[in-house]
PDB file of C-alpha atoms and ligand atoms in Angstrom:
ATOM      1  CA  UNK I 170    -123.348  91.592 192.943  1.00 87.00           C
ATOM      2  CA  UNK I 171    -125.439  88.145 193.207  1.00 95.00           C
ATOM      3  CA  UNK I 172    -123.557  86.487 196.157  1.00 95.00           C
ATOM      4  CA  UNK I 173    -124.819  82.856 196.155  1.00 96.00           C
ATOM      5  CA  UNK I 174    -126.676  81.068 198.488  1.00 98.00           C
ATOM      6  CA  UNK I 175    -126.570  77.439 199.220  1.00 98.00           C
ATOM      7  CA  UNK I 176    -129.043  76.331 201.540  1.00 98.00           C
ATOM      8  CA  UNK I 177    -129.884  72.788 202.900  1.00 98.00           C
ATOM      9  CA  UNK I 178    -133.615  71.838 203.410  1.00 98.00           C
ATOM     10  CA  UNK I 179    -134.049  69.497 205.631  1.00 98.00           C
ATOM     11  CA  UNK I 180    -137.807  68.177 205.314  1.00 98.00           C
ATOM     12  CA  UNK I 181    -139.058  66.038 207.856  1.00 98.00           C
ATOM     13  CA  UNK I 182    -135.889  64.527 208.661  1.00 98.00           C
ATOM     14  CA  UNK I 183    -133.199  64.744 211.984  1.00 98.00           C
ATOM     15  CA  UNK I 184    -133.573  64.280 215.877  1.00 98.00           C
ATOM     16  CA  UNK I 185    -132.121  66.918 218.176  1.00 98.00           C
ATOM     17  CA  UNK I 186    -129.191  64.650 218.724  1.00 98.00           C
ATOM     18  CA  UNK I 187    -128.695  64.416 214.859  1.00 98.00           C
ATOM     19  CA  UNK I 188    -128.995  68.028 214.402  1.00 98.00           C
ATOM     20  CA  UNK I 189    -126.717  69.022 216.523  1.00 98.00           C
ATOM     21  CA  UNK I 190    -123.856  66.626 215.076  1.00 98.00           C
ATOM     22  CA  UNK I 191    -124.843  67.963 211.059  1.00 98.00           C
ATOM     23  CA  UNK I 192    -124.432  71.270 212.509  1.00 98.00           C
ATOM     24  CA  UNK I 193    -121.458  71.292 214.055  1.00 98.00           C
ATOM     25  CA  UNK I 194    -119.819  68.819 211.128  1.00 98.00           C
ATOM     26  CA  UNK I 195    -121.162  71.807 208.353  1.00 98.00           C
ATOM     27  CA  UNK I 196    -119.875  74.107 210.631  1.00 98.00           C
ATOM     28  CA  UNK I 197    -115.739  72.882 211.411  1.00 97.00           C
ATOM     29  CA  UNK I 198    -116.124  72.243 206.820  1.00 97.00           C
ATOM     30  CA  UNK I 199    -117.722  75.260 206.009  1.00 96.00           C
ATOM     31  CA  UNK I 200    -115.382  77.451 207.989  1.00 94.00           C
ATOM     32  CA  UNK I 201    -113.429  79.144 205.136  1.00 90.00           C
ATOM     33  CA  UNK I 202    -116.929  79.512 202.793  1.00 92.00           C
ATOM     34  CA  UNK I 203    -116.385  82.571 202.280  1.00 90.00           C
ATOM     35  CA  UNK I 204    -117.864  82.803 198.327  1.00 92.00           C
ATOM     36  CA  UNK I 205    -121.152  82.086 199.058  1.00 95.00           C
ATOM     37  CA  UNK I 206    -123.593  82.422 202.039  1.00 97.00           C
ATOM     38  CA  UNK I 207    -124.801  79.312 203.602  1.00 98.00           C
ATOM     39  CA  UNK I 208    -128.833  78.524 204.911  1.00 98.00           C
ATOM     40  CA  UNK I 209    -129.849  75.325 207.275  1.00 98.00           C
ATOM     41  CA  UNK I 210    -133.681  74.732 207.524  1.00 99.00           C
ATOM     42  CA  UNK I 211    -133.961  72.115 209.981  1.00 98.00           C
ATOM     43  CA  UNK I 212    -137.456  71.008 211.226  1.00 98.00           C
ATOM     44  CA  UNK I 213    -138.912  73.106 213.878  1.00 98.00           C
ATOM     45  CA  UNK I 214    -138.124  70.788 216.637  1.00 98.00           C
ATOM     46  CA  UNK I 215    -134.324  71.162 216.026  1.00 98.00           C
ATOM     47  CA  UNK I 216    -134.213  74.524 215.080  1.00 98.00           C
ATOM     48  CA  UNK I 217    -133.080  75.397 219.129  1.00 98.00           C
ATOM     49  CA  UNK I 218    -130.225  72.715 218.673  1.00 98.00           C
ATOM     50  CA  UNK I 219    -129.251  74.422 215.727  1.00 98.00           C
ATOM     51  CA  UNK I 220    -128.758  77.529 216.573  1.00 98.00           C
ATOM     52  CA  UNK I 221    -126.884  76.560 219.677  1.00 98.00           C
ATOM     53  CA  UNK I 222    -124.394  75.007 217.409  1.00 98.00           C
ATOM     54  CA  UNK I 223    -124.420  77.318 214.810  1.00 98.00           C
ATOM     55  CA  UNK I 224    -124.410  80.838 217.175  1.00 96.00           C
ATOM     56  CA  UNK I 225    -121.189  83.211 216.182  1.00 95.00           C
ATOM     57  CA  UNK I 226    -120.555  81.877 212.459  1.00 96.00           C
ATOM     58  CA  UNK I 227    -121.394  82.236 208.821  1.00 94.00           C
ATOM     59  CA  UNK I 228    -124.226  79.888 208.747  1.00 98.00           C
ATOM     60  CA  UNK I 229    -127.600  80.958 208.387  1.00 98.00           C
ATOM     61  CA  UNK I 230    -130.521  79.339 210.043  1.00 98.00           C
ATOM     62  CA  UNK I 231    -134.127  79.273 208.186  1.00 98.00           C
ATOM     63  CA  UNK I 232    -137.180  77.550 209.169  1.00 98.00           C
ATOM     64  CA  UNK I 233    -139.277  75.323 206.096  1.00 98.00           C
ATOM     65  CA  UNK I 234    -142.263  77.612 206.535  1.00 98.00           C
ATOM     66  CA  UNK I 235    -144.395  80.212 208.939  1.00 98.00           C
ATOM     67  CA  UNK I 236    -147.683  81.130 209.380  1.00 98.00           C
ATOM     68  CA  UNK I 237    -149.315  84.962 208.456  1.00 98.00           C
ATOM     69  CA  UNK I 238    -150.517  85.111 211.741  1.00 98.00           C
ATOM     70  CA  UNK I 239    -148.376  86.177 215.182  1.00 98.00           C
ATOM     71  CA  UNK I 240    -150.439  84.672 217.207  1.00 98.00           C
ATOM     72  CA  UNK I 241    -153.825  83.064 218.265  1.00 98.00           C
ATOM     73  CA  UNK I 242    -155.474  79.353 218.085  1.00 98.00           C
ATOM     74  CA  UNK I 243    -153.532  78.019 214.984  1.00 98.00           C
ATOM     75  CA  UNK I 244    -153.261  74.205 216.364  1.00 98.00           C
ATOM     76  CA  UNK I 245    -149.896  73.082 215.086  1.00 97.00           C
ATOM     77  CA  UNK I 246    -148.757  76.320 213.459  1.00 98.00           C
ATOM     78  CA  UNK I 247    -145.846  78.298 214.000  1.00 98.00           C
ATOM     79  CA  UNK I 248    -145.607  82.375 214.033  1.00 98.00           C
ATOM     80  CA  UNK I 249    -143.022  84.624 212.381  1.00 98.00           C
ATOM     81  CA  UNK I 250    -142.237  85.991 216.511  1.00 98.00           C
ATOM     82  CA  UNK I 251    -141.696  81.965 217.238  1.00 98.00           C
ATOM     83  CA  UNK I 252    -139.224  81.342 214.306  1.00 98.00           C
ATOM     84  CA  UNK I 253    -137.580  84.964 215.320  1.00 98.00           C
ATOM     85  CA  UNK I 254    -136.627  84.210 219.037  1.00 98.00           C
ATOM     86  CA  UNK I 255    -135.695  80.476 217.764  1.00 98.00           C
ATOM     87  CA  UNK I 256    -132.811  82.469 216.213  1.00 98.00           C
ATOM     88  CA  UNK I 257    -133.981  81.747 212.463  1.00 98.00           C
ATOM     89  CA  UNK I 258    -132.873  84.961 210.182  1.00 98.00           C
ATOM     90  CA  UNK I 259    -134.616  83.059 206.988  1.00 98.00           C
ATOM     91  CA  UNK I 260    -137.599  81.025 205.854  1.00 98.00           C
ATOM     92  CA  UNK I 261    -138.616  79.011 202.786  1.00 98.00           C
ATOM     93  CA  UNK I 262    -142.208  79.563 201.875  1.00 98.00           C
ATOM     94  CA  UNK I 263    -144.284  77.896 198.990  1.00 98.00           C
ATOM     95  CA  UNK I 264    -142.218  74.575 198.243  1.00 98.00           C
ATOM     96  CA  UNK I 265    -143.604  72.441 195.990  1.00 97.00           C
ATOM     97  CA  UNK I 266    -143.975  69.488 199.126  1.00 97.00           C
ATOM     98  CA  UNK I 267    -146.601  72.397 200.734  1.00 97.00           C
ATOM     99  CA  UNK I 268    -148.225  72.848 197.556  1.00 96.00           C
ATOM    100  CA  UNK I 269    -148.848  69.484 197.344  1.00 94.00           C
ATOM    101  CA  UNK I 270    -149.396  67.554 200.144  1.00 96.00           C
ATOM    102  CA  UNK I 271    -150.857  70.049 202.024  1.00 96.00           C
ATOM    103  CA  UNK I 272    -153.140  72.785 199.972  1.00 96.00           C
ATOM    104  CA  UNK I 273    -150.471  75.831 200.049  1.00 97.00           C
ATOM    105  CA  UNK I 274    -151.728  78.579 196.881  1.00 98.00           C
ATOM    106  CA  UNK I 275    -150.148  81.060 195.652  1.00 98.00           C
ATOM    107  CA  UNK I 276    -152.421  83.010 197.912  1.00 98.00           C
ATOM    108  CA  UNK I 277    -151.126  81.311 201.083  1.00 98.00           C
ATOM    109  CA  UNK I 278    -147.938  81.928 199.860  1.00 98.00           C
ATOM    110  CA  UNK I 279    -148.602  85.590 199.480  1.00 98.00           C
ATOM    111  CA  UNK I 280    -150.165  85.829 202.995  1.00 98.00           C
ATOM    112  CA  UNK I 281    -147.334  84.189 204.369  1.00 98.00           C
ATOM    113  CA  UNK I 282    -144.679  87.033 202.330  1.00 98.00           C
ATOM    114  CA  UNK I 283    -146.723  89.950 203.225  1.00 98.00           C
ATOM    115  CA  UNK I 284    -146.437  88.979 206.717  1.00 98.00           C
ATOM    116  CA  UNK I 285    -142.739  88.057 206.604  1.00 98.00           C
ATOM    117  CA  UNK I 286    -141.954  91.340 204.890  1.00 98.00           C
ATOM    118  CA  UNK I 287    -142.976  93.063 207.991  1.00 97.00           C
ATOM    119  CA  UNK I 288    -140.391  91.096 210.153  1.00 98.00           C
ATOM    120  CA  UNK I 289    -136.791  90.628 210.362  1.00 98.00           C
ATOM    121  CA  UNK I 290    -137.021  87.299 208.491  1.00 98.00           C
ATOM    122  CA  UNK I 291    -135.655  87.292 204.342  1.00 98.00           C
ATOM    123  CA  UNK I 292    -137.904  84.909 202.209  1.00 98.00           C
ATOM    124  CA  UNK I 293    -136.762  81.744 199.975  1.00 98.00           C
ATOM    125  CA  UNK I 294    -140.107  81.839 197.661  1.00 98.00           C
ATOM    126  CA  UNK I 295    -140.157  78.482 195.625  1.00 98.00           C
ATOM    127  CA  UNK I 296    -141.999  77.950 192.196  1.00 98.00           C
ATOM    128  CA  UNK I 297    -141.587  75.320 189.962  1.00 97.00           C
ATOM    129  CA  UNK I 298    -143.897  73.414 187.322  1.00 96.00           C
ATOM    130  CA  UNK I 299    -144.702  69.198 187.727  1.00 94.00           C
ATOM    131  CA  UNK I 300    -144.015  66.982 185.226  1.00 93.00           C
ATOM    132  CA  UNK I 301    -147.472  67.070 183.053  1.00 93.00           C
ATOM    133  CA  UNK I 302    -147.047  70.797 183.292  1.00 94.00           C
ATOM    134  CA  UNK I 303    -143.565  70.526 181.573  1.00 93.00           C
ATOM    135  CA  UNK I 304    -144.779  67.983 179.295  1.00 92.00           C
ATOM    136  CA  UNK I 305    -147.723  70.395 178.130  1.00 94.00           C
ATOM    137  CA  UNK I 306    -144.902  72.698 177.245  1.00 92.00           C
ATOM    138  CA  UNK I 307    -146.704  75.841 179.033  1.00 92.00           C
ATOM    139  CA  UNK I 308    -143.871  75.840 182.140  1.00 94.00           C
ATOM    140  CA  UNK I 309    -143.109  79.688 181.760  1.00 94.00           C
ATOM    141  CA  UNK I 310    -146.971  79.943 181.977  1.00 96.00           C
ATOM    142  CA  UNK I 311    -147.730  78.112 185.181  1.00 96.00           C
ATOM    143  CA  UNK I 312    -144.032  79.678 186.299  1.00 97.00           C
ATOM    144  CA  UNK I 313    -145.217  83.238 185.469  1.00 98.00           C
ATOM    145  CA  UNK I 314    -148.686  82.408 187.294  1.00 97.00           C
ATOM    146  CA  UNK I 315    -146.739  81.265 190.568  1.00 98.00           C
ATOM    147  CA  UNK I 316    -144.697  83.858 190.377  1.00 98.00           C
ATOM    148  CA  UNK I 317    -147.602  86.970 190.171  1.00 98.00           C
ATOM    149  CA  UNK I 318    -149.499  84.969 192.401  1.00 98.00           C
ATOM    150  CA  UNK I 319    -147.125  84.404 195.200  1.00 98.00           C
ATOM    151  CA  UNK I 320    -145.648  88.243 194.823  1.00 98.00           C
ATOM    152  CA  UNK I 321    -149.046  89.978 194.636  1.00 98.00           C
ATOM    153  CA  UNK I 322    -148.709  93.291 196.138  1.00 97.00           C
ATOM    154  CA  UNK I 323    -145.003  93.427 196.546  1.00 96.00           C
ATOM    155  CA  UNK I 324    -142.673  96.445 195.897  1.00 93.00           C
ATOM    156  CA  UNK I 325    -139.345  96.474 193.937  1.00 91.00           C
ATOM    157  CA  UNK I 326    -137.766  97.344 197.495  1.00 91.00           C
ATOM    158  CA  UNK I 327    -139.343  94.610 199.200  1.00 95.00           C
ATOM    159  CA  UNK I 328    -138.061  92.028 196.235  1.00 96.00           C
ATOM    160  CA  UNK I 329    -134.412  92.647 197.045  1.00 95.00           C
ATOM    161  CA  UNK I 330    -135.121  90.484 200.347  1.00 96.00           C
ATOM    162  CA  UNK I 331    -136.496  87.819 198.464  1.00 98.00           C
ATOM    163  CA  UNK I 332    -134.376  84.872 196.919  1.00 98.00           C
ATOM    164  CA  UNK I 333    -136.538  83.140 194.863  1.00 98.00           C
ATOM    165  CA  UNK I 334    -136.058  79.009 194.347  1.00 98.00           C
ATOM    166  CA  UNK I 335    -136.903  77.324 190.780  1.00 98.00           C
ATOM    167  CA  UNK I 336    -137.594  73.588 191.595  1.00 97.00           C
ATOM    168  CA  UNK I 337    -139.029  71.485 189.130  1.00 96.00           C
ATOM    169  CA  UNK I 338    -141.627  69.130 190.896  1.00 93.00           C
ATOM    170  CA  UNK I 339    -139.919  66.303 188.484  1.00 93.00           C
ATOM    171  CA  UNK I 340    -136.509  66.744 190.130  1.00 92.00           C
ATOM    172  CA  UNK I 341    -137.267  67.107 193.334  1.00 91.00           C
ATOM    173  CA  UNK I 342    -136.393  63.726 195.033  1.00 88.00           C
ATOM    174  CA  UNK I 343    -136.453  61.421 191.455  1.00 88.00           C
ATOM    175  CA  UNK I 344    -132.287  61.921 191.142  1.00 84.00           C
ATOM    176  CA  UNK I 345    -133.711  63.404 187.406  1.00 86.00           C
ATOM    177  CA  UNK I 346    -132.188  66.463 187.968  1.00 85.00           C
ATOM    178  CA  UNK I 347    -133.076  69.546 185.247  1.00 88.00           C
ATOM    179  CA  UNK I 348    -129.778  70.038 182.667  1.00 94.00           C
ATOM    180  CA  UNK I 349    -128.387  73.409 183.460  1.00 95.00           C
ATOM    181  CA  UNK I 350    -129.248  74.413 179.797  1.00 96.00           C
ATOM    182  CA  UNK I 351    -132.865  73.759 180.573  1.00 96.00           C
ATOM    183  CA  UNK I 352    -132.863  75.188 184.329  1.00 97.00           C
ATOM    184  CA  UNK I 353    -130.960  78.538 182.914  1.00 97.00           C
ATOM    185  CA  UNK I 354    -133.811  78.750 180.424  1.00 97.00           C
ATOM    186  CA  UNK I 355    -136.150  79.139 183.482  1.00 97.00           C
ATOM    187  CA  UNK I 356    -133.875  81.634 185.528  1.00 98.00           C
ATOM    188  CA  UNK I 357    -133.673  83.520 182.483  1.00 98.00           C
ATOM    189  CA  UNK I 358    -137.282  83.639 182.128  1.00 97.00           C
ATOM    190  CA  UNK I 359    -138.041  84.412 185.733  1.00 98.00           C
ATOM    191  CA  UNK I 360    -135.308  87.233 185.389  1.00 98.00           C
ATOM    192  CA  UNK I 361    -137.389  88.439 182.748  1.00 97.00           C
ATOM    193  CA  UNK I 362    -140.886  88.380 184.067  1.00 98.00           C
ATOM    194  CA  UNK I 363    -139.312  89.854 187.650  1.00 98.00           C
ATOM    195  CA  UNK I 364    -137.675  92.867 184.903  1.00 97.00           C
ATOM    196  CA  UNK I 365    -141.020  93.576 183.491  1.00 97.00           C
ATOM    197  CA  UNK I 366    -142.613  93.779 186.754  1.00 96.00           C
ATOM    198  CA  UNK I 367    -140.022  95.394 189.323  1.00 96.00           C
ATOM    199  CA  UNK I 368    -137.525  97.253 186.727  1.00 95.00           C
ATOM    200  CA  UNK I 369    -134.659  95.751 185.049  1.00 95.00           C
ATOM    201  CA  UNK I 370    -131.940  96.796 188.144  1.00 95.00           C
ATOM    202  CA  UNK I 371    -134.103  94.946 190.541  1.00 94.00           C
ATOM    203  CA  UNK I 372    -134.396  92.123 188.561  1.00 96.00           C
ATOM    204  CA  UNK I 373    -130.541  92.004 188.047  1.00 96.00           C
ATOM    205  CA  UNK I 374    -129.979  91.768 191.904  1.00 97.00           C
ATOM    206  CA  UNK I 375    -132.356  89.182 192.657  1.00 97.00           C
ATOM    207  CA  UNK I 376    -131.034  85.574 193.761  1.00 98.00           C
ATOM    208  CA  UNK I 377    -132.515  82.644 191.872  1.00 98.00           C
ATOM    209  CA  UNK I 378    -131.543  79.376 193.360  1.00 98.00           C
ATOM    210  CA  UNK I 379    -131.881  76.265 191.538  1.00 97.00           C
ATOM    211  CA  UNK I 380    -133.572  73.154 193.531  1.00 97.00           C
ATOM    212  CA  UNK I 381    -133.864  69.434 192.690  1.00 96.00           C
ATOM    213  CA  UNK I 382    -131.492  66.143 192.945  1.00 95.00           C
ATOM    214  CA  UNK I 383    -128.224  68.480 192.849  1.00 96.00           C
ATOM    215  CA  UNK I 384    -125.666  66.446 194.090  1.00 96.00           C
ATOM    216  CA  UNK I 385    -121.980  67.251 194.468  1.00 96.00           C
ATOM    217  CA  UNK I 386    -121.514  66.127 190.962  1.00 95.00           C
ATOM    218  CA  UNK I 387    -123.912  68.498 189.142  1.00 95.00           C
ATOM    219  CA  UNK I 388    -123.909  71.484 191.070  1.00 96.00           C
ATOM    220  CA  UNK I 389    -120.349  72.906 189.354  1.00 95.00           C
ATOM    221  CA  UNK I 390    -122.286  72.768 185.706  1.00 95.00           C
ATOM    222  CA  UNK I 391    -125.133  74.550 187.160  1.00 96.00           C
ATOM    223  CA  UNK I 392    -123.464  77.281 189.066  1.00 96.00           C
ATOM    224  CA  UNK I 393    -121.916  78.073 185.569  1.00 95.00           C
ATOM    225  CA  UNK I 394    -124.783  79.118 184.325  1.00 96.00           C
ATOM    226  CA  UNK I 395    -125.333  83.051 184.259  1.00 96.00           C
ATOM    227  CA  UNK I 396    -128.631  83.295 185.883  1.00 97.00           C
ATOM    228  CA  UNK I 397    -128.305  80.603 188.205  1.00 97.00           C
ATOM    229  CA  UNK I 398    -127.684  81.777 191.609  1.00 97.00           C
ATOM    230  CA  UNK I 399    -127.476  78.934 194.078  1.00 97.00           C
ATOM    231  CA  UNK I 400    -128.608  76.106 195.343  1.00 98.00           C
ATOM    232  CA  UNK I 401    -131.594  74.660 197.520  1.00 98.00           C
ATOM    233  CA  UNK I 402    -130.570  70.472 198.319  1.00 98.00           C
ATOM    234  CA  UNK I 403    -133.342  67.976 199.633  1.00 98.00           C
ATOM    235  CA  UNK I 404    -131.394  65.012 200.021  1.00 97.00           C
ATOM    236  CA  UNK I 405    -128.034  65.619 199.397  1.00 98.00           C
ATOM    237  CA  UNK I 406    -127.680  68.478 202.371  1.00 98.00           C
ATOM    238  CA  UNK I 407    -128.514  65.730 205.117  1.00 98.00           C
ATOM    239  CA  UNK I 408    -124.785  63.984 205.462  1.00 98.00           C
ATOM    240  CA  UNK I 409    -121.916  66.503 206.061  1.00 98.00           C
ATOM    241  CA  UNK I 410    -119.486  65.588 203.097  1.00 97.00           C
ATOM    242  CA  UNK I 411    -122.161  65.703 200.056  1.00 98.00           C
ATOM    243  CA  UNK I 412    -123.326  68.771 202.101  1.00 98.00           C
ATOM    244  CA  UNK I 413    -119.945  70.251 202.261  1.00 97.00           C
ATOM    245  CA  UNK I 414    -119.119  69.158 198.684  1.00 97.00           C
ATOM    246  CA  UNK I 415    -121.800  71.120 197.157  1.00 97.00           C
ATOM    247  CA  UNK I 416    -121.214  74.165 199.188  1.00 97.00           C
ATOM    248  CA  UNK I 417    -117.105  73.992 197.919  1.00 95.00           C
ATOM    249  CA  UNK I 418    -118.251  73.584 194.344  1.00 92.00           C
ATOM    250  CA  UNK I 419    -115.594  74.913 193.025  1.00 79.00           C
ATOM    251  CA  UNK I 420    -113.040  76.046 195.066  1.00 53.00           C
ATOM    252  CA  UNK I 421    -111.765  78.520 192.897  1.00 61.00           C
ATOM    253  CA  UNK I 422    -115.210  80.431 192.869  1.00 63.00           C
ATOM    254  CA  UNK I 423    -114.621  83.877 194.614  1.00 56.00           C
ATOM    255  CA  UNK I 424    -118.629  84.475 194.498  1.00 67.00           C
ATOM    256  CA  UNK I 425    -120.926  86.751 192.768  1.00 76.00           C
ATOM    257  CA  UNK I 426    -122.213  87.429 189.480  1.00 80.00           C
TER     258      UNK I 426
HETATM  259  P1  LIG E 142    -133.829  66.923 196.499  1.00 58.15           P
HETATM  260  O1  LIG E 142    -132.483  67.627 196.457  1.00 58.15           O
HETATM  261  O2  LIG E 142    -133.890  65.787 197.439  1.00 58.15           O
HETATM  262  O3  LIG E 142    -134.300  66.608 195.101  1.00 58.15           O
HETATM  263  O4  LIG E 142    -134.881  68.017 197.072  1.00 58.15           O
HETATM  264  C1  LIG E 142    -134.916  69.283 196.543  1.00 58.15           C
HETATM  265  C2  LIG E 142    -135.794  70.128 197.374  1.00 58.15           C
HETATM  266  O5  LIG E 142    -137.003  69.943 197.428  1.00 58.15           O
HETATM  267  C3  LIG E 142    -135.177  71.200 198.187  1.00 58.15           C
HETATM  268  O6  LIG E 142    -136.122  72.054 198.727  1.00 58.15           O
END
C-alpha cells in the first residue's frame, strides 16, 4: 500500500522566527492527518527551529539537499551526519532549481543517493523535463535518462526507500500547473521504466509525488489519479492554510493505493 506523502519545500525562504510559527501552525492543523504522511524541508538554517517545534508528532523533517561526503573542506556544504543530528529523517536530492542554477547531474545526484543509502536518511529523487524538452515531444526520453542516471547502481531493496518527485521545470513556480491526465501519463511511464528495471512488485510500491504550482484547488484532481502518489509544493506550502488545505485534500481520503 502507497501511503501518500505531502511534503512542503521550502527553497530559500523563512527566518528562524518564521519557521518556528509555520511549524507549529502545520502542526495544531495537521494533527488528525492521519491518511497521508507529511515532510517539511526548511532551509538549513531553520532546520534546528523546526525540529524543536515539530519533536513528538507526525511531521517529518527533510533537508533540500546533502553532500556525498561526511566530512572534510567542503566550504558551504552540508554532510548526511549534519542533517542526521539536526533531526532531519528525509532529504530531497536532484530538484530541478539544483540542476539548474547550480550544475547538479544526474551523476551528482547519484553520488549524493549512494551516500544517503548508507544512512538513516529516505531520499525524495526529483526528475522532470523543461519546457523545450516537452515541446520536442521526447519527455519520457530525457525522463528515462534522469531516471537511469540518477539511480545508477541501485538495488530493488534500496528503491523501496526512495520516493521519487515528477516536476515539470514548466510548472514549477509559473502557476501552469501539468493537467493530471498529462502528469499520470508520466507516473505511469516512470512506473514502467522503474518495472523494467527493479521488477514489477517494486515498482508497484514505489511513491511518485507530483511537483509544480499545486495549489489547494488542483491537488484533489491529481491525487485521483492512479499513479500519482503525493505531492511536493514550492509556493503554496509556505502559509499554514494553503499548506493545510492541500494536505486535507479530501477529507474523506483514508490513504493508500
Ligand atoms: P511551486 O509549487 O512553487 O511550483 O514549486 C514546486 C517545487 O519546485 C517543489 O519542489
Amino acid at each position: 500500500m502507497r501511503i501518500p506523502v505531502i511534503a512542503g519545500n521550502w527553497k530559500m525562504h523563512k527566518t528562524n522566527a518564521e519557521a518556528r510559527a509555520l511549524c507549529s501552525d502545520i502542526r495544531d492543523g495537521a494533527r488528525n492527518a492521519t491518511h497521508c504522511r507529511i515532510v517539511l524541508a526548511p532551509p538549513y538554517t531553520a532546520l534546528g527551529a523546526a525540529a524543536e517545534v515539530i519533536r513528538g508528532t507526525n511531521l517529518i523533517l527533510a533537508a533540500q539537499n546533502v553532500h556525498w561526503e561526511p566530512k572534510g573542506a567542503f566550504t558551504g556544504e552540508i554532510s548526511i551526519p549534519m542533517l542526521e543530528d539536526a533531526g532531519c529523517c528525509m532529504v530531497i536530492l536532484g530538484h530541478s532549481e539544483r540542476r539548474q542554477c547550480f550544475g547538479e547531474t544526474d551523476q551528482t545526484v547519484n553520488r549524493r543517493l549512494r551516500a544517503v543509502m548508507k544512512s538513516s536518511l529516505d531520499p525524495i529523487v526529483c526528475i522532470g523535463e523543461t519546457l523545450g524538452q516537452r515541446e520536442a515531444g521526447n519527455y519520457q526520453e530525457v525522463i528515462s535518462q534522469q531516471l537511469a542516471g540518477s539511480l545508477d547502481g541501485l538495488t530493488g531493496r534500496e528503491l523501496l526507500r526512495i520516493i521519487l518527485a515528477y516536476e515539470p521545470v514548466w510548472a514549477i513556480g509559473t502557476g501552469r500547473t501539468a493537467s493530471p491526465q498529462v502528469a499520470q501519463e508520466v507516473h505511469l511511464g516512470i512506473r514502467g521504466w522503474l518495472s523494467e528495471k527493479f521488477g514489477a512488485e517494486a515498482a508497484r510500491q514505489v511513491r511518485i509525488l507530483y511537483g509544480g504550482s499545486i495549489k489547494p484547488e488542483n491537488i484533489p484532481d491529481l491525487m485521483r489519479q492512479p499513479d500519482i502518489d503525493g505531492g511536493l509544493v514550492g509556493g503554496a506550502c509556505l502559509e499554514a492554510e494553503s499548506f493545510l488545505r492541500i494536505i486535507h485534500y479530501d477529507s474523506r481520503s483514508t490513504g493508500g493505493k
